[in-house]
Amino acid sequence: MGRDETRTLIVLGSGGHTAEMLTLVKGLDHQRYKPRCYVAAVTDMLGLQKAQQAEANNDSSISPFVFKTIPRSREVGQSYISSIWTTLVAIWAAMYAVFTFNPDLVLVNGPGTCIPICLAAILLRLFHKCKIIYVESIARVNTLSLSAKILYISRAADAIMVQWPELQRQYPWAEYAGRLY
Amino acid sequence: MSGEVFVTVGTTRFEALIKAADSHAVAEALSRHGYRRLIMQIGTGTYKPQRLVPSGTCAQHPSGLEITFFDFLPTLKQQMAAADLVISHAGSGSIFEALVMRKPLIAVPNPILMHNHQAQLVEHLAGMKHCIPATVDTLSKVLSNLQLGQLQPYMSGDSRGIFSRIDDIVTC
């Protein structure tokens, strides 16, 4: 495999997050950013369908892509005690997804589902060079989302890109490089 | 203009917006401004327009406005493209789809969403006069005082910087 290929793991965060992520991936050079692995929560079949549609015009033999699902760490209304267990299960599933795909690049844009994947990617870095890039949602104008804040404070991401200069001014370590829409 | 008004809640549930649009005051205001059709995409909500559409999925209002609704379609591009006015939930997908198509937009944040970051986007875009903000309570008032002339077209953001920055990060 040529080193000019970047194994890219793409986390689909559902709804508007998925739409923005697929717009982002569409703009990348598919001959360079491959193979692509899309990860979504098991309950988000719509997300994977949208990714499938977005990839429909790509020849998977030239520019391969795969899909994986991981359980959610917490469903709405779930109790705290049981969410400890489900979080552990989600982290384990994220570890499995990340270590079997072995990405060079992890692309995330929230929400919470992306945190177990980021944790796994940070661990993977002990063995393999892996970049984490967080592209904050275009809906965020005044404040970073919780998952972006976690990556911002921990400096675990290689870059946090925001889509409004006004937001960048509040978070000096974040970057503004343009807007997807 | 064909005079179409398109109300959309996207893939979410926002019954309060459909309830607000399903009012005689809204229909009369739209008709007064010269609109001739009101199309509502109601999503997963169980509330069906019943004041303006007493039975079935279409009706004609006494003001002359034709009214129809549906729940989902694989893509709303066609409805967006045909619309002369879009009244949308404040999800970024729907908002930017309308703005990029240069549609006059009234954006209504859903107040019951857990972390209401929709409101900050609407406030920001309204501040730049790219959309008219409304709430479910103010919708009919906003429509009666509708002045689209104050809106400024949204210029699409340049995304090339994002891709070249990603290229740089991956290379180094």
Short mmCIF file of C-alpha atoms in Angstrom, two decimals:
data_model
loop_
_atom_site.label_atom_id
_atom_site.label_comp_id
_atom_site.label_asym_id
_atom_site.label_seq_id
_atom_site.Cartn_x
_atom_site.Cartn_y
_atom_site.Cartn_z
CA MET A 1 0.00 0.00 0.00
CA GLY A 2 1.37 3.40 -1.00
CA ARG A 3 2.13 5.75 1.87
CA ASP A 4 0.30 8.49 0.07
CA GLU A 5 -2.93 6.74 1.09
CA THR A 6 -4.58 7.84 4.31
CA ARG A 7 -6.76 5.26 6.05
CA THR A 8 -9.66 7.46 7.16
CA LEU A 9 -12.16 6.66 9.89
CA ILE A 10 -15.25 8.85 9.70
CA VAL A 11 -17.66 9.09 12.63
CA LEU A 12 -21.27 9.83 11.65
CA GLY A 13 -22.89 11.61 14.56
CA SER A 14 -26.53 11.45 13.31
CA GLY A 15 -28.83 14.10 11.81
CA GLY A 16 -27.16 17.40 11.00
CA HIS A 17 -23.77 16.06 12.15
CA THR A 18 -23.94 13.29 9.55
CA ALA A 19 -24.96 15.70 6.80
CA GLU A 20 -22.04 18.01 7.57
CA MET A 21 -19.60 15.12 7.83
CA LEU A 22 -20.66 13.73 4.44
CA THR A 23 -20.23 17.21 2.92
CA LEU A 24 -16.74 17.30 4.41
CA VAL A 25 -15.84 13.83 3.11
CA LYS A 26 -17.18 14.70 -0.34
CA GLY A 27 -14.64 17.52 -0.55
CA LEU A 28 -11.67 15.28 0.27
CA ASP A 29 -9.55 13.63 -2.41
CA HIS A 30 -11.01 10.11 -2.44
CA GLN A 31 -7.91 8.69 -4.09
CA ARG A 32 -5.83 9.88 -1.18
CA TYR A 33 -8.24 9.43 1.73
CA LYS A 34 -8.87 5.69 1.41
CA PRO A 35 -9.95 3.22 2.46
CA ARG A 36 -12.73 5.04 4.29
CA CYS A 37 -14.46 3.49 7.27
CA TYR A 38 -17.79 5.00 8.32
CA VAL A 39 -18.81 4.45 11.94
CA ALA A 40 -22.32 5.17 13.22
CA ALA A 41 -24.36 4.24 16.28
CA VAL A 42 -26.32 1.00 15.80
CA THR A 43 -29.56 2.93 16.24
CA ASP A 44 -28.66 5.32 13.41
CA MET A 45 -29.34 3.28 10.28
CA LEU A 46 -30.32 6.46 8.42
CA GLY A 47 -26.77 7.73 8.85
CA LEU A 48 -25.25 4.66 7.22
CA GLN A 49 -27.84 4.81 4.43
CA LYS A 50 -26.84 8.41 3.70
CA ALA A 51 -23.18 7.44 3.66
CA GLN A 52 -23.97 4.58 1.29
CA GLN A 53 -25.79 6.99 -1.03
CA ALA A 54 -22.87 9.40 -0.87
CA GLU A 55 -20.47 6.61 -1.82
CA ALA A 56 -22.76 5.15 -4.50
CA ASN A 57 -20.85 6.79 -7.35
CA ASN A 58 -17.45 5.61 -6.12
CA ASP A 59 -15.91 2.42 -7.44
CA SER A 60 -15.14 0.51 -4.24
CA SER A 61 -12.41 -1.52 -5.96
CA ILE A 62 -10.44 1.68 -6.65
CA SER A 63 -11.52 3.70 -3.65
CA PRO A 64 -12.72 1.24 -0.99
CA PHE A 65 -15.00 2.01 1.93
CA VAL A 66 -16.56 0.00 4.76
CA PHE A 67 -19.23 0.56 7.37
CA LYS A 68 -19.20 -0.27 11.09
CA THR A 69 -21.63 0.30 13.92
CA ILE A 70 -21.04 0.76 17.63
CA PRO A 71 -23.59 0.79 20.47
CA ARG A 72 -24.52 4.09 22.07
CA SER A 73 -22.96 4.80 25.44
CA ARG A 74 -26.21 6.20 26.78
CA GLU A 75 -29.78 6.25 25.54
CA VAL A 76 -32.03 9.14 26.48
CA GLY A 77 -33.50 8.55 29.94
CA GLN A 78 -31.18 5.70 30.87
CA SER A 79 -30.11 5.50 34.55
CA TYR A 80 -26.59 6.48 35.59
CA ILE A 81 -25.63 3.09 37.01
CA SER A 82 -26.62 1.17 33.91
CA SER A 83 -24.98 3.80 31.71
CA ILE A 84 -21.60 2.97 33.29
CA TRP A 85 -21.94 -0.53 31.93
CA THR A 86 -23.21 0.58 28.50
CA THR A 87 -20.40 3.14 28.28
CA LEU A 88 -17.85 0.40 28.88
CA VAL A 89 -19.50 -1.70 26.18
CA ALA A 90 -19.43 1.30 23.81
CA ILE A 91 -15.74 1.92 24.53
CA TRP A 92 -14.95 -1.73 23.92
CA ALA A 93 -16.82 -1.65 20.59
CA ALA A 94 -15.03 1.56 19.63
CA MET A 95 -11.67 -0.02 20.48
CA TYR A 96 -12.53 -2.99 18.31
CA ALA A 97 -13.60 -0.76 15.40
CA VAL A 98 -10.52 1.47 15.64
CA PHE A 99 -7.92 -1.27 16.18
CA THR A 100 -9.25 -3.50 13.40
CA PHE A 101 -9.36 -0.62 10.89
CA ASN A 102 -6.09 0.96 12.05
CA PRO A 103 -6.76 4.50 10.77
CA ASP A 104 -4.18 7.17 9.93
CA LEU A 105 -6.86 9.82 10.32
CA VAL A 106 -10.01 10.04 12.45
CA LEU A 107 -12.56 12.66 11.43
CA VAL A 108 -15.18 13.62 14.02
CA ASN A 109 -17.74 16.38 14.45
CA GLY A 110 -19.66 15.27 17.55
CA PRO A 111 -21.87 14.61 19.36
CA GLY A 112 -21.08 12.23 22.25
CA THR A 113 -20.79 9.07 20.12
CA CYS A 114 -17.42 10.29 18.88
CA ILE A 115 -15.78 10.32 22.33
CA PRO A 116 -15.27 6.52 22.70
CA ILE A 117 -13.80 6.51 19.16
CA CYS A 118 -11.43 9.35 20.09
CA LEU A 119 -10.37 7.48 23.25
CA ALA A 120 -9.60 4.41 21.16
CA ALA A 121 -7.70 6.51 18.62
CA ILE A 122 -5.60 8.06 21.40
CA LEU A 123 -4.68 4.53 22.56
CA LEU A 124 -3.94 3.50 18.98
CA ARG A 125 -1.38 6.30 18.82
CA LEU A 126 0.85 4.26 21.14
CA PHE A 127 1.37 1.87 18.25
CA HIS A 128 0.61 3.81 15.11
CA LYS A 129 0.58 7.42 13.96
CA CYS A 130 -3.04 8.53 13.92
CA LYS A 131 -4.34 12.07 13.53
CA ILE A 132 -7.62 13.21 15.08
CA ILE A 133 -9.40 16.16 13.50
CA TYR A 134 -12.57 17.61 14.98
CA VAL A 135 -14.62 19.86 12.70
CA GLU A 136 -17.11 21.71 14.88
CA SER A 137 -20.68 21.94 13.60
CA ILE A 138 -21.67 25.00 11.60
CA ALA A 139 -24.51 25.37 14.13
CA ARG A 140 -21.96 26.40 16.77
CA VAL A 141 -21.45 30.14 16.67
CA ASN A 142 -20.82 31.15 20.30
CA THR A 143 -19.70 28.04 22.17
CA LEU A 144 -17.95 24.76 21.45
CA SER A 145 -20.00 21.59 21.89
CA LEU A 146 -19.21 19.38 24.89
CA SER A 147 -17.26 16.81 22.90
CA ALA A 148 -15.20 19.55 21.21
CA LYS A 149 -14.53 21.11 24.62
CA ILE A 150 -13.24 17.78 25.93
CA LEU A 151 -10.83 17.52 23.00
CA TYR A 152 -9.93 21.20 23.28
CA ILE A 153 -9.07 21.07 26.97
CA SER A 154 -7.24 17.75 26.74
CA ARG A 155 -5.45 18.83 23.52
CA ALA A 156 -6.08 15.27 22.33
CA ALA A 157 -7.08 16.34 18.82
CA ASP A 158 -4.49 17.43 16.28
CA ALA A 159 -6.84 20.19 15.26
CA ILE A 160 -10.22 21.56 16.20
CA MET A 161 -11.66 23.44 13.27
CA VAL A 162 -14.59 25.80 13.79
CA GLN A 163 -16.69 27.29 11.04
CA TRP A 164 -17.17 30.84 12.29
CA PRO A 165 -14.35 33.32 12.97
CA GLU A 166 -16.38 34.65 15.92
CA LEU A 167 -16.13 31.26 17.61
CA GLN A 168 -12.42 30.90 16.88
CA ARG A 169 -11.73 34.19 18.69
CA GLN A 170 -13.01 32.63 21.90
CA TYR A 171 -10.89 29.51 21.59
CA PRO A 172 -7.39 30.55 20.48
CA TRP A 173 -6.18 26.99 20.01
CA ALA A 174 -9.07 26.23 17.61
CA GLU A 175 -8.70 27.07 13.93
CA TYR A 176 -10.95 28.76 11.40
CA ALA A 177 -10.24 27.70 7.83
CA GLY A 178 -13.57 28.21 6.11
CA ARG A 179 -17.14 27.04 6.15
CA LEU A 180 -18.71 23.90 4.65
CA TYR A 181 -22.01 25.52 3.55
CA MET B 1 -43.79 33.76 -8.55
CA SER B 2 -45.81 30.61 -8.08
CA GLY B 3 -46.46 31.72 -4.52
CA GLU B 4 -45.39 28.60 -2.64
CA VAL B 5 -44.64 28.54 1.05
CA PHE B 6 -42.83 25.47 2.35
CA VAL B 7 -42.86 24.57 6.04
CA THR B 8 -40.33 21.89 7.02
CA VAL B 9 -39.28 20.13 10.23
CA GLY B 10 -36.56 18.02 8.56
CA THR B 11 -35.97 14.54 9.97
CA THR B 12 -37.02 15.63 13.45
CA ARG B 13 -40.26 16.04 15.32
CA PHE B 14 -41.42 19.60 15.92
CA GLU B 15 -45.17 19.45 16.43
CA ALA B 16 -45.30 22.94 17.94
CA LEU B 17 -44.15 24.43 14.62
CA ILE B 18 -46.78 22.52 12.65
CA LYS B 19 -49.44 23.53 15.19
CA ALA B 20 -48.33 27.16 14.85
CA ALA B 21 -48.46 26.99 11.05
CA ASP B 22 -51.84 25.26 11.16
CA SER B 23 -53.71 28.46 11.98
CA HIS B 24 -56.19 30.68 10.18
CA ALA B 25 -54.15 33.75 11.09
CA VAL B 26 -51.14 32.24 9.29
CA ALA B 27 -53.19 31.29 6.23
CA GLU B 28 -54.76 34.74 6.04
CA ALA B 29 -51.41 36.50 6.44
CA LEU B 30 -49.83 34.41 3.70
CA SER B 31 -52.76 34.97 1.38
CA ARG B 32 -52.62 38.72 2.03
CA HIS B 33 -48.95 38.75 0.99
CA GLY B 34 -49.89 37.10 -2.29
CA TYR B 35 -48.85 33.50 -1.55
CA ARG B 36 -51.09 30.87 -3.09
CA ARG B 37 -49.93 27.53 -1.68
CA LEU B 38 -48.83 26.30 1.73
CA ILE B 39 -47.01 22.96 1.86
CA MET B 40 -46.11 21.46 5.21
CA GLN B 41 -43.63 18.66 5.81
CA ILE B 42 -44.63 17.42 9.25
CA GLY B 43 -41.99 14.72 9.95
CA THR B 44 -42.50 12.17 12.72
CA GLY B 45 -44.92 14.29 14.74
CA THR B 46 -48.36 12.78 15.31
CA TYR B 47 -50.09 16.16 15.06
CA LYS B 48 -51.66 16.57 11.64
CA PRO B 49 -52.82 19.97 10.37
CA GLN B 50 -56.53 19.88 11.30
CA ARG B 51 -57.59 23.50 11.46
CA LEU B 52 -56.47 24.29 7.91
CA VAL B 53 -56.89 20.75 6.60
CA PRO B 54 -59.97 19.28 8.32
CA SER B 55 -59.75 15.97 6.41
CA GLY B 56 -57.38 14.23 4.04
CA THR B 57 -54.06 15.82 3.15
CA CYS B 58 -55.15 18.88 1.19
CA ALA B 59 -57.71 21.65 1.40
CA GLN B 60 -58.49 25.11 0.16
CA HIS B 61 -58.66 27.85 2.75
CA PRO B 62 -61.45 30.50 2.52
CA SER B 63 -58.66 33.04 1.87
CA GLY B 64 -57.86 31.17 -1.35
CA LEU B 65 -54.67 29.53 -0.07
CA GLU B 66 -54.21 25.91 -1.15
CA ILE B 67 -52.87 23.77 1.67
CA THR B 68 -51.24 20.34 1.61
CA PHE B 69 -49.03 18.32 3.94
CA PHE B 70 -46.94 15.17 3.97
CA ASP B 71 -44.62 13.53 6.50
CA PHE B 72 -41.40 12.57 4.69
CA LEU B 73 -39.75 12.33 1.32
CA PRO B 74 -36.28 10.94 0.58
CA THR B 75 -35.21 14.46 -0.33
CA LEU B 76 -36.90 17.82 0.10
CA LYS B 77 -34.81 19.48 -2.60
CA GLN B 78 -37.71 19.80 -5.01
CA GLN B 79 -40.01 21.43 -2.44
CA MET B 80 -37.21 23.76 -1.35
CA ALA B 81 -36.44 24.71 -4.94
CA ALA B 82 -40.09 25.43 -5.74
CA ALA B 83 -40.66 27.53 -2.62
CA ASP B 84 -40.87 31.32 -2.59
CA LEU B 85 -40.73 31.34 1.19
CA VAL B 86 -39.36 28.66 3.54
CA ILE B 87 -40.44 28.35 7.15
CA SER B 88 -38.01 25.91 8.70
CA HIS B 89 -37.04 24.31 11.98
CA ALA B 90 -33.59 25.57 12.96
CA GLY B 91 -31.59 22.45 12.06
CA SER B 92 -28.42 23.44 10.22
CA GLY B 93 -29.15 21.11 7.28
CA SER B 94 -32.52 22.67 6.43
CA ILE B 95 -31.36 26.21 7.16
CA PHE B 96 -28.35 26.08 4.88
CA GLU B 97 -30.19 24.17 2.18
CA ALA B 98 -32.66 27.07 2.01
CA LEU B 99 -29.98 29.78 2.26
CA VAL B 100 -27.72 28.28 -0.38
CA MET B 101 -30.75 28.17 -2.71
CA ARG B 102 -31.26 31.87 -1.89
CA LYS B 103 -34.73 31.30 -0.43
CA PRO B 104 -36.31 33.83 1.90
CA LEU B 105 -36.21 31.98 5.20
CA ILE B 106 -38.04 32.18 8.49
CA ALA B 107 -36.18 30.02 11.02
CA VAL B 108 -37.89 28.70 14.14
CA PRO B 109 -35.73 27.10 16.86
CA ASN B 110 -37.26 24.18 18.74
CA PRO B 111 -37.33 25.32 22.39
CA ILE B 112 -37.52 21.81 23.83
CA LEU B 113 -34.24 20.59 22.37
CA MET B 114 -31.85 19.62 25.16
CA HIS B 115 -28.96 21.94 24.38
CA ASN B 116 -30.49 24.72 22.41
CA HIS B 117 -27.61 25.60 20.13
CA GLN B 118 -30.12 26.06 17.31
CA ALA B 119 -31.00 29.42 18.83
CA GLN B 120 -27.41 30.70 18.53
CA LEU B 121 -27.28 29.85 14.83
CA VAL B 122 -30.60 31.55 14.12
CA GLU B 123 -29.61 34.60 16.14
CA HIS B 124 -26.31 34.84 14.30
CA LEU B 125 -27.84 34.49 10.82
CA ALA B 126 -30.66 36.88 11.72
CA GLY B 127 -28.08 39.40 12.92
CA MET B 128 -26.57 39.31 9.44
CA LYS B 129 -30.08 39.57 7.94
CA HIS B 130 -29.85 36.18 6.23
CA CYS B 131 -33.07 34.97 7.82
CA ILE B 132 -36.02 36.19 9.83
CA PRO B 133 -36.16 34.65 13.31
CA ALA B 134 -39.45 33.50 14.80
CA THR B 135 -40.72 31.38 17.64
CA VAL B 136 -43.79 29.16 17.58
CA ASP B 137 -45.57 31.93 19.48
CA THR B 138 -44.56 34.78 17.18
CA LEU B 139 -44.91 33.01 13.81
CA SER B 140 -48.28 34.44 12.80
CA LYS B 141 -47.22 37.95 13.88
CA VAL B 142 -43.94 37.65 11.96
CA LEU B 143 -45.92 36.56 8.90
CA SER B 144 -48.39 39.43 9.09
CA ASN B 145 -45.52 41.94 9.28
CA LEU B 146 -43.43 40.11 6.70
CA GLN B 147 -40.91 42.32 4.89
CA LEU B 148 -38.58 40.26 2.76
CA GLY B 149 -36.85 43.31 1.31
CA GLN B 150 -34.65 43.63 4.40
CA LEU B 151 -33.05 40.21 3.83
CA GLN B 152 -29.48 39.94 2.54
CA PRO B 153 -28.50 36.92 0.42
CA TYR B 154 -26.23 34.39 2.12
CA MET B 155 -22.86 33.93 0.44
CA SER B 156 -21.78 30.29 0.64
CA GLY B 157 -18.72 29.74 2.79
CA ASP B 158 -15.43 28.83 1.15
CA SER B 159 -14.58 25.29 2.25
CA ARG B 160 -11.28 24.90 0.37
CA GLY B 161 -9.32 26.09 3.39
CA ILE B 162 -10.73 23.21 5.45
CA PHE B 163 -9.60 20.59 2.95
CA SER B 164 -6.14 22.02 2.48
CA ARG B 165 -5.70 22.28 6.26
CA ILE B 166 -6.67 18.61 6.61
CA ASP B 167 -4.14 17.74 3.87
CA ASP B 168 -1.45 19.66 5.80
CA ILE B 169 -2.22 18.02 9.14
CA VAL B 170 -2.15 14.54 7.61
CA THR B 171 1.12 15.23 5.79
CA CYS B 172 3.08 16.56 8.76
#
